[in-house]
Short mmCIF file of N, CA and C in Angstrom, two decimals:
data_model
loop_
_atom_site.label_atom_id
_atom_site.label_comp_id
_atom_site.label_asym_id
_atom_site.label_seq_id
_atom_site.Cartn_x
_atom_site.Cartn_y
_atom_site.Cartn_z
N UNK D 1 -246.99 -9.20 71.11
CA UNK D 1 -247.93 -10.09 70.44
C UNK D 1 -247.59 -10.22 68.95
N UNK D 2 -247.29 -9.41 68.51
CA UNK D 2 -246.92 -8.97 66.79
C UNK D 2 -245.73 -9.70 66.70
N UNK D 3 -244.51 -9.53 67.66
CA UNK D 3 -243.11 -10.24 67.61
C UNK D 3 -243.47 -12.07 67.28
N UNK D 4 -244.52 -12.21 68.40
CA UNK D 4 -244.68 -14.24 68.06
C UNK D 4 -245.00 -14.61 66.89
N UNK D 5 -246.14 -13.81 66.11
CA UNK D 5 -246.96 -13.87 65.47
C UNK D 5 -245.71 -14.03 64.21
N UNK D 6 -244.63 -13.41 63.75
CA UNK D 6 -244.02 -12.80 63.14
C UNK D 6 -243.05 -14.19 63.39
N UNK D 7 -242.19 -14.45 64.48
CA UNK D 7 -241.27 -15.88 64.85
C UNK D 7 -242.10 -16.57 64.14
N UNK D 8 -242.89 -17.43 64.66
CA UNK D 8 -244.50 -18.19 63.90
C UNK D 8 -244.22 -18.67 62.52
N UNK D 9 -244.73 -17.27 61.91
CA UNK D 9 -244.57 -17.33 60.52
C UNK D 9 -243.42 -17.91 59.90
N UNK D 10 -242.16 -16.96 60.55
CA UNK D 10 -240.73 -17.71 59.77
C UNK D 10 -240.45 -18.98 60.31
N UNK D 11 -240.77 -19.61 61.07
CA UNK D 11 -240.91 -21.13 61.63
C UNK D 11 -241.40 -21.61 60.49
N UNK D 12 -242.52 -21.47 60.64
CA UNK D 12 -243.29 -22.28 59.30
C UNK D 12 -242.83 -22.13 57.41
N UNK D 13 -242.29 -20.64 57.57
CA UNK D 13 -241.68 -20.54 56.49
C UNK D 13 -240.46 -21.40 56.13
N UNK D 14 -239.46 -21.48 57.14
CA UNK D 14 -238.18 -22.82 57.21
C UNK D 14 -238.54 -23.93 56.51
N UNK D 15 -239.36 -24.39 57.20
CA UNK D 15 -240.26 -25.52 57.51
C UNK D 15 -240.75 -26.05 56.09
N UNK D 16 -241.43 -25.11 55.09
CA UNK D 16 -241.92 -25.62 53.79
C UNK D 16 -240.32 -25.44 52.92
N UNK D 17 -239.45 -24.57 53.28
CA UNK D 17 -238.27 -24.21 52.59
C UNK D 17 -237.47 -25.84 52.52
N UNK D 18 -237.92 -26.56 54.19
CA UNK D 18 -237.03 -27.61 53.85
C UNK D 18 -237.79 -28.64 53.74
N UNK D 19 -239.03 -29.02 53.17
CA UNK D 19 -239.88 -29.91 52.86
C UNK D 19 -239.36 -29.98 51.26
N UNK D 20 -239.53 -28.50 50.78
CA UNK D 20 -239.69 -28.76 49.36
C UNK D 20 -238.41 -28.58 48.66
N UNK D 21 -237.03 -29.04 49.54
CA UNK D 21 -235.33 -28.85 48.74
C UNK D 21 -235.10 -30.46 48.33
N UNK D 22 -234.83 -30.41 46.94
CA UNK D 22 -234.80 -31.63 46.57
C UNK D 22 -236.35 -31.98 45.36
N UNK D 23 -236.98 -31.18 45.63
CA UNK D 23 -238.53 -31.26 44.65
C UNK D 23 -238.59 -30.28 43.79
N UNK D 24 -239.22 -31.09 42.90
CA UNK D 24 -239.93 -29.81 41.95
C UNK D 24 -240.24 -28.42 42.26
N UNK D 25 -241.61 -28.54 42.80
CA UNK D 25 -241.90 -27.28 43.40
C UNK D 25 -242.03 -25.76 42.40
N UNK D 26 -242.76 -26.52 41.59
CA UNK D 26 -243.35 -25.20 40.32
C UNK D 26 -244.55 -25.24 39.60
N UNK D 27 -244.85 -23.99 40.00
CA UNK D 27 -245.97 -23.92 39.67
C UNK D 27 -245.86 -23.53 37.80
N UNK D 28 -245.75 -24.60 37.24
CA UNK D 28 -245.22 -24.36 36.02
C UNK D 28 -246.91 -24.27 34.91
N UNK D 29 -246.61 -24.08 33.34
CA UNK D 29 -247.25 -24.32 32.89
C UNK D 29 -248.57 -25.59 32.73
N UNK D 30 -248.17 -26.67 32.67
CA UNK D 30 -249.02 -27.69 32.86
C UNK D 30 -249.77 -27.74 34.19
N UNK D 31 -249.08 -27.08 35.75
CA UNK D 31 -249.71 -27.35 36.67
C UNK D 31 -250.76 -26.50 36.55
N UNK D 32 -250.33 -25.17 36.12
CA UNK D 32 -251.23 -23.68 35.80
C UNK D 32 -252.64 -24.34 35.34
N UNK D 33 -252.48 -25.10 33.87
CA UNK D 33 -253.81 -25.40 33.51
C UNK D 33 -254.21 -26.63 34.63
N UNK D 34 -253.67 -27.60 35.11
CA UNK D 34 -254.22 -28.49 35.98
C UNK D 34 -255.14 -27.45 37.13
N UNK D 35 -254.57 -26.64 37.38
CA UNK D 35 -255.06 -25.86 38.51
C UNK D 35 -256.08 -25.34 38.25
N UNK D 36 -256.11 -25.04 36.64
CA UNK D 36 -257.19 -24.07 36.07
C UNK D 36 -258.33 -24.82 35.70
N UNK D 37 -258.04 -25.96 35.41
CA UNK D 37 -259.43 -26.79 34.75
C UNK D 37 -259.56 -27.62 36.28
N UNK D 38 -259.45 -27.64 36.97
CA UNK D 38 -260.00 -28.53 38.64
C UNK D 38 -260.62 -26.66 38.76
N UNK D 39 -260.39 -26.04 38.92
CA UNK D 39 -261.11 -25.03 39.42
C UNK D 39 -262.44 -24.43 38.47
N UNK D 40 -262.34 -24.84 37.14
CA UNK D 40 -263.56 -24.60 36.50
C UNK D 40 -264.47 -25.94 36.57
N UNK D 41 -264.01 -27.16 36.66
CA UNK D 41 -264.49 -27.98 37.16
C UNK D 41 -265.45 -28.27 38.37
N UNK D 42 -264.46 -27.61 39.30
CA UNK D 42 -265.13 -27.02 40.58
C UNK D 42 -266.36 -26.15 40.71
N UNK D 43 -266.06 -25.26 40.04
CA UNK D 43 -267.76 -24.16 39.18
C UNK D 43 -268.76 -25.22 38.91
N UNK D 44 -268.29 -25.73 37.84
CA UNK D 44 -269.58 -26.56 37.04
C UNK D 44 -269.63 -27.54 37.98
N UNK D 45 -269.51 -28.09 38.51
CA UNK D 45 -270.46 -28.84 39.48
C UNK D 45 -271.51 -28.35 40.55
N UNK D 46 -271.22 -27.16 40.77
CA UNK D 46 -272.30 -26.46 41.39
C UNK D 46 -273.65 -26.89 40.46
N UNK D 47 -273.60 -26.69 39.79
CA UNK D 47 -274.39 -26.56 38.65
C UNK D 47 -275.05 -28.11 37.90
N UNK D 48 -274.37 -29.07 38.17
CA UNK D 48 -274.77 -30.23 37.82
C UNK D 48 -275.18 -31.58 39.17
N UNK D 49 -276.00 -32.27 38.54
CA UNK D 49 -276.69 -33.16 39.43
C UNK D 49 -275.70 -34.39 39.73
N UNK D 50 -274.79 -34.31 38.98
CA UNK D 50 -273.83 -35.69 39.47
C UNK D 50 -272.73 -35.21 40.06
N UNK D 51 -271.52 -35.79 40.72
CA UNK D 51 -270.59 -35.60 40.86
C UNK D 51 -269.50 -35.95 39.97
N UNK D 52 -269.47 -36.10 38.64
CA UNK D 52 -268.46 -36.46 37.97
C UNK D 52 -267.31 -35.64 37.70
N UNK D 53 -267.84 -34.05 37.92
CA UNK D 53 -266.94 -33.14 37.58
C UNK D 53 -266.38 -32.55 39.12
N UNK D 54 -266.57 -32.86 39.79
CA UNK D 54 -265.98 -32.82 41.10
C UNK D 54 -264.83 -34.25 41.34
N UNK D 55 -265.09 -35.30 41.02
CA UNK D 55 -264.07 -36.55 41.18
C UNK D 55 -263.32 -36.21 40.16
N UNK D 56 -263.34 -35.70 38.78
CA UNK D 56 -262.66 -34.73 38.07
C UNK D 56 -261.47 -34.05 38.79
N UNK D 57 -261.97 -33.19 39.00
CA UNK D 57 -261.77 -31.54 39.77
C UNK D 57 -260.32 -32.33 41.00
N UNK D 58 -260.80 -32.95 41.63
CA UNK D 58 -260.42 -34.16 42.43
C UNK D 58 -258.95 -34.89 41.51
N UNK D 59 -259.23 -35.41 40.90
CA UNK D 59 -258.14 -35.88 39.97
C UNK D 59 -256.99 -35.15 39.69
N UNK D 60 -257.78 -33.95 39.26
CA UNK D 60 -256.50 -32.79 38.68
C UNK D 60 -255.70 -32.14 39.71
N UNK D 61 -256.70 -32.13 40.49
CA UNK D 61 -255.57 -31.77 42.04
C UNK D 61 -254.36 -32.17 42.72
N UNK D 62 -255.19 -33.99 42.53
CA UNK D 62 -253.92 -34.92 42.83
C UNK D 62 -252.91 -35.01 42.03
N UNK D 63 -253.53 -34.74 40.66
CA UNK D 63 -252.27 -34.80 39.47
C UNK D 63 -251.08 -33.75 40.06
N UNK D 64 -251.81 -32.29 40.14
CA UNK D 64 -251.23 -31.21 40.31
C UNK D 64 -249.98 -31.63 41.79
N UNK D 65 -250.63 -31.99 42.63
CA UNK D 65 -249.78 -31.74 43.68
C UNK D 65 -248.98 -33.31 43.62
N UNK D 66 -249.24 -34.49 42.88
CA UNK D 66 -248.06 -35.46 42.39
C UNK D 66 -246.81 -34.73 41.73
N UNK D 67 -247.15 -33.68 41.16
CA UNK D 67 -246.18 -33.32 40.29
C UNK D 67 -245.40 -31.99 41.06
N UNK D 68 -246.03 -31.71 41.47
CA UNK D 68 -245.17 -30.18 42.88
C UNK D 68 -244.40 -31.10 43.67
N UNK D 69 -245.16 -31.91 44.37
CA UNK D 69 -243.88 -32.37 44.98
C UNK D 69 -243.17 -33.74 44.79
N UNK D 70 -242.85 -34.02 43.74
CA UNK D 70 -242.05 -35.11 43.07
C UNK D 70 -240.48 -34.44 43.16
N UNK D 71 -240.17 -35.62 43.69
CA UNK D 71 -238.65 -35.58 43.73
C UNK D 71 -237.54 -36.03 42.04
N UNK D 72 -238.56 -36.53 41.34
CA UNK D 72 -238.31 -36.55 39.96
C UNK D 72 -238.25 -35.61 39.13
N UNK D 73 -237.20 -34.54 39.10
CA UNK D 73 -236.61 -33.42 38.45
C UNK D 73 -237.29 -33.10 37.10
N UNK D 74 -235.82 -33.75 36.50
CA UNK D 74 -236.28 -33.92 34.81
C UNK D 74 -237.58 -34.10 34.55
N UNK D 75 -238.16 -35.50 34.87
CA UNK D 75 -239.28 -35.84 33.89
C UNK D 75 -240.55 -35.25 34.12
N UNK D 76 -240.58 -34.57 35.31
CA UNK D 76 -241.92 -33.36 35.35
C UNK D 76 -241.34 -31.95 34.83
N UNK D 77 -239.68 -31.65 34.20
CA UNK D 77 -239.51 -30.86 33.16
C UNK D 77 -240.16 -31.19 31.99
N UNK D 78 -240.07 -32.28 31.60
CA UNK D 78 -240.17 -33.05 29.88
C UNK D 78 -241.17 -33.06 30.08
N UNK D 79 -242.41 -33.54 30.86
CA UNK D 79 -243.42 -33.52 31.11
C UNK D 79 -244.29 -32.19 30.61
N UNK D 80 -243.52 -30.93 31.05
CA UNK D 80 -244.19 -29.52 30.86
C UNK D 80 -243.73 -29.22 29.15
N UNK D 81 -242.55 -29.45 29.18
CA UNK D 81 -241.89 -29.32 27.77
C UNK D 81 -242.57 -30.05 26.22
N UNK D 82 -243.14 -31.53 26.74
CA UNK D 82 -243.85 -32.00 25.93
C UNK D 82 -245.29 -31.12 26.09
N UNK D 83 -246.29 -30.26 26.95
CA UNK D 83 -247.09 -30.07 27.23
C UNK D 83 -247.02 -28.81 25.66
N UNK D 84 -246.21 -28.27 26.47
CA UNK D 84 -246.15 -26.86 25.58
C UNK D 84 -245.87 -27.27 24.47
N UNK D 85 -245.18 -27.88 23.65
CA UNK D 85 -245.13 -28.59 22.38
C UNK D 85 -246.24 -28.55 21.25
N UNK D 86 -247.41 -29.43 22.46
CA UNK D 86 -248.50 -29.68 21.56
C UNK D 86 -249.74 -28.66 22.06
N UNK D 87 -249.34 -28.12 23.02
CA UNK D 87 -250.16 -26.98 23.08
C UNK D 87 -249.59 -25.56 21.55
N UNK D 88 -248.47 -25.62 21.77
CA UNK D 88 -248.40 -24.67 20.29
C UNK D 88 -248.62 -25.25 18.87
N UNK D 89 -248.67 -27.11 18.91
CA UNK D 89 -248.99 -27.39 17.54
C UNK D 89 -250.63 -27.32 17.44
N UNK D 90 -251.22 -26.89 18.41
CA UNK D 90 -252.62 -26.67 18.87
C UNK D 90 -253.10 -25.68 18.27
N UNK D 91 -252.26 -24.76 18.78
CA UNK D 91 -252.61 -22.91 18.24
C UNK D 91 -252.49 -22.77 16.81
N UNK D 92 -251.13 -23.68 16.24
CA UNK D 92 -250.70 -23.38 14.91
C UNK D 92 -252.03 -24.07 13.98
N UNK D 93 -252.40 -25.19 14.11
CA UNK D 93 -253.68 -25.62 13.41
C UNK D 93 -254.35 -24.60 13.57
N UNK D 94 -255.13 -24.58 14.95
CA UNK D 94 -256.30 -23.16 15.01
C UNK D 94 -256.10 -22.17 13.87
N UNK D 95 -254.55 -21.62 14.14
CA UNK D 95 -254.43 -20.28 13.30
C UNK D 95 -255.06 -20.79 11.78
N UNK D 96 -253.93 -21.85 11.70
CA UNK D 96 -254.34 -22.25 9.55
C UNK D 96 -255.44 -22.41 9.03
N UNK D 97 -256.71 -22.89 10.73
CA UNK D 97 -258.00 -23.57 10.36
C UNK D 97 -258.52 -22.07 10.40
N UNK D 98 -258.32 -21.02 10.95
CA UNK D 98 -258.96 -19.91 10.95
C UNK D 98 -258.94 -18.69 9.95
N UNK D 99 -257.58 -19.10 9.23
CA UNK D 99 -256.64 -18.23 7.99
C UNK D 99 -257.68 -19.15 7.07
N UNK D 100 -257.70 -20.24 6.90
CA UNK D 100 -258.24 -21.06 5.71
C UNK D 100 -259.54 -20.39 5.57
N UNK D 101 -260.51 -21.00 6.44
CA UNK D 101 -261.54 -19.70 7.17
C UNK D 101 -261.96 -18.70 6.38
N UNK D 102 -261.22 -17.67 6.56
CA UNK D 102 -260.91 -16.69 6.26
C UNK D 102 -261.34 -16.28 4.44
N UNK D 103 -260.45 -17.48 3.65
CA UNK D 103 -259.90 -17.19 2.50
C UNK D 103 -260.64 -18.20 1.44
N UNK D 104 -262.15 -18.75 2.02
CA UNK D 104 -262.26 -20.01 1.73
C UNK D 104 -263.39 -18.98 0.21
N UNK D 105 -263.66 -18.07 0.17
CA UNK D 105 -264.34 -17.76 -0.50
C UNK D 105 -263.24 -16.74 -2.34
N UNK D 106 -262.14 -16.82 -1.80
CA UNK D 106 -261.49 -16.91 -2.77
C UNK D 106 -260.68 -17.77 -3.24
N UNK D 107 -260.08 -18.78 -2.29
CA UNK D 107 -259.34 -20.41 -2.68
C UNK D 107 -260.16 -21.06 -2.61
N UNK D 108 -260.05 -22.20 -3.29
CA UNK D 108 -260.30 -23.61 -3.45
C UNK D 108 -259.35 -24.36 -2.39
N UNK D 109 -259.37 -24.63 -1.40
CA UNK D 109 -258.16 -25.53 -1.00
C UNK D 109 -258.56 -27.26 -1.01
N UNK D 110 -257.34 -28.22 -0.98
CA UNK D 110 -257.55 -29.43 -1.47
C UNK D 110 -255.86 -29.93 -1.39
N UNK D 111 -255.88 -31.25 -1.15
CA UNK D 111 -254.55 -31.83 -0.50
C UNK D 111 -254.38 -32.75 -1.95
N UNK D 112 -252.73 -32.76 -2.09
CA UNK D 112 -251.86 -33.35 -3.04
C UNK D 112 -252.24 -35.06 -2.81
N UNK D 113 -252.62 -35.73 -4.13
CA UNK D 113 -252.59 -37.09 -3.60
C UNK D 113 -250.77 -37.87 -3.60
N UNK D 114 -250.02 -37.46 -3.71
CA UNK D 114 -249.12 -37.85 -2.96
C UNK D 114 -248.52 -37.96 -2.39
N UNK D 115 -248.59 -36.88 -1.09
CA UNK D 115 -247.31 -36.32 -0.05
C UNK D 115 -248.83 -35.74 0.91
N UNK D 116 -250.09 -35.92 0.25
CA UNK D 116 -250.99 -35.25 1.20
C UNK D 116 -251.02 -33.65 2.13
N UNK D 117 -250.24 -32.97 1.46
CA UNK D 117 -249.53 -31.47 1.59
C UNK D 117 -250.59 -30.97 1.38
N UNK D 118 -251.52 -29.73 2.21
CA UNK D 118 -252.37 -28.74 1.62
C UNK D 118 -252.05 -27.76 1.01
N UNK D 119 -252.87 -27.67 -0.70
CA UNK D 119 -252.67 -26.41 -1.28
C UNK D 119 -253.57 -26.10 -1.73
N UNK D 120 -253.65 -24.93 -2.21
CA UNK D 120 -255.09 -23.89 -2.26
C UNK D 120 -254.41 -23.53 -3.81
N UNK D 121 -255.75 -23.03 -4.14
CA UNK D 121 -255.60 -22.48 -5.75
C UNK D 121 -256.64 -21.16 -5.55
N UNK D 122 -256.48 -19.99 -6.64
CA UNK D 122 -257.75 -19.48 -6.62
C UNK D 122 -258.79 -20.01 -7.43
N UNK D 123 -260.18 -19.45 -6.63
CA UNK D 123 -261.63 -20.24 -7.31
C UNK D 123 -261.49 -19.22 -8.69
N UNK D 124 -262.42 -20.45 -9.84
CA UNK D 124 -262.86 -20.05 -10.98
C UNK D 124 -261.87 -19.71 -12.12
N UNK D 125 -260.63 -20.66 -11.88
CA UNK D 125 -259.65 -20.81 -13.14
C UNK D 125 -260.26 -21.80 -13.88
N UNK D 126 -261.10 -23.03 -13.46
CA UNK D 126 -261.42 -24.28 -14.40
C UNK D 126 -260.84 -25.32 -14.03
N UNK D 127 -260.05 -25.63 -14.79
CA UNK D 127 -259.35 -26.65 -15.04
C UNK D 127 -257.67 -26.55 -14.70
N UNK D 128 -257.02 -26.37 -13.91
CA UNK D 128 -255.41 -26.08 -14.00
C UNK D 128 -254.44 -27.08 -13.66
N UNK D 129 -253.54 -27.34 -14.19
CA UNK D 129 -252.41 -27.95 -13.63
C UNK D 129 -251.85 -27.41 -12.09
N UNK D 130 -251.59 -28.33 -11.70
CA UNK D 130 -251.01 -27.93 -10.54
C UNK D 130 -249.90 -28.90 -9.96
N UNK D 131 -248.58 -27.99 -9.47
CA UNK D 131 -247.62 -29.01 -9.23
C UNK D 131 -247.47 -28.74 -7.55
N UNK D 132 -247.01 -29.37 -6.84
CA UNK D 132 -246.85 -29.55 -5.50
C UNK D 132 -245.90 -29.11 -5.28
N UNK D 133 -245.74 -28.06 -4.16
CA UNK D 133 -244.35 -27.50 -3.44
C UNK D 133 -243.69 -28.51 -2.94
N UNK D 134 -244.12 -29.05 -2.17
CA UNK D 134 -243.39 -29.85 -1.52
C UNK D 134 -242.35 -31.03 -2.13
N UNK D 135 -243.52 -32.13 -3.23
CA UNK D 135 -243.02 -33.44 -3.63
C UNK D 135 -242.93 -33.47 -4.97
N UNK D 136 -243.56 -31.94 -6.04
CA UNK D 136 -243.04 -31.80 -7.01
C UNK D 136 -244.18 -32.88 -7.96
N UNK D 137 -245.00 -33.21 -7.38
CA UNK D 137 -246.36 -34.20 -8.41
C UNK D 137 -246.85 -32.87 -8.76
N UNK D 138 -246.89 -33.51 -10.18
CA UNK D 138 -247.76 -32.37 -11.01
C UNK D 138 -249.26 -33.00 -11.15
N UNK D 139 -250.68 -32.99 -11.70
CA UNK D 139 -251.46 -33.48 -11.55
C UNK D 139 -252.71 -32.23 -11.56
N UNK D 140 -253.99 -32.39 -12.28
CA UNK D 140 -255.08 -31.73 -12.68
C UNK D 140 -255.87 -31.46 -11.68
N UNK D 141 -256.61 -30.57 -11.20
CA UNK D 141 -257.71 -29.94 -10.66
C UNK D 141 -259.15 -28.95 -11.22
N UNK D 142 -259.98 -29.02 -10.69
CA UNK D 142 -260.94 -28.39 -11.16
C UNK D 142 -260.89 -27.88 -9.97
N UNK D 143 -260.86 -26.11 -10.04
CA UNK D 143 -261.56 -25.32 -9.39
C UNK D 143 -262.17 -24.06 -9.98
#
């Protein structure tokens, strides 16, 4: 009984081995969160009177499994590659918005009017000159 059960399995195992040669077939970053927000999606609709977050939930699924099994290589690479991109120019704001945060009670911060570059000064100098790292405008501040 254990022997069929066991054939069975590796049948079916073949079987997805040669469905998915030639496809994507990764469970990569972007699918990870697709997977992850249809499944919190999935939660909160318990919880709500409409179905919007279920046709949601619904969406991301189909996204998810358009992109597992696409025979289009590359561009569901570039696809993940652009993902992660702006997912780290994501974090890097957070961090600066959280460092700024942080420091807002001893800088002054305030952007260059010509290159629009953020720079910080410390509070309670007055009046100072200040020149720009970046574009080299010199130009007055009060802090």
């Amino acid at each position: 009984m254990g022997q069929i059960w066991i054939e069975r399995l590796l049948r079916w195992n073949a079987k997805m081995q040669k469905l998915l040669v030639g496809r994507y077939a990764r469970m990569d970053q972007l699918n990870t969160t697709l997977m992850r927000g249809s499944l919190i999606l999935l939660l909160l609709n318990l919880f709500l009177p409409t179905s919007i977050a279920f046709w949601l939930a619904v969406s991301l699924l189909l996204w998810l499994n358009y992109r597992f099994f696409s025979k289009r290589i590359y561009p569901r690479s570039n696809e993940n590659t652009r993902y992660l991109s702006r997912v780290q120019q994501l974090k890097k704001k957070l961090d600066l918005s959280k460092e700024k945060l942080k420091e807002r009670k001893i800088y002054t911060f305030f952007k260059c009017p010509n290159c629009k570059q953020q720079l910080r000064a410390p509070k309670g100098k007055g009046k100072i000159k200040v020149t720009c790292s970046i574009c080299k405008e010199q130009f007055n501040k009060i802090v």
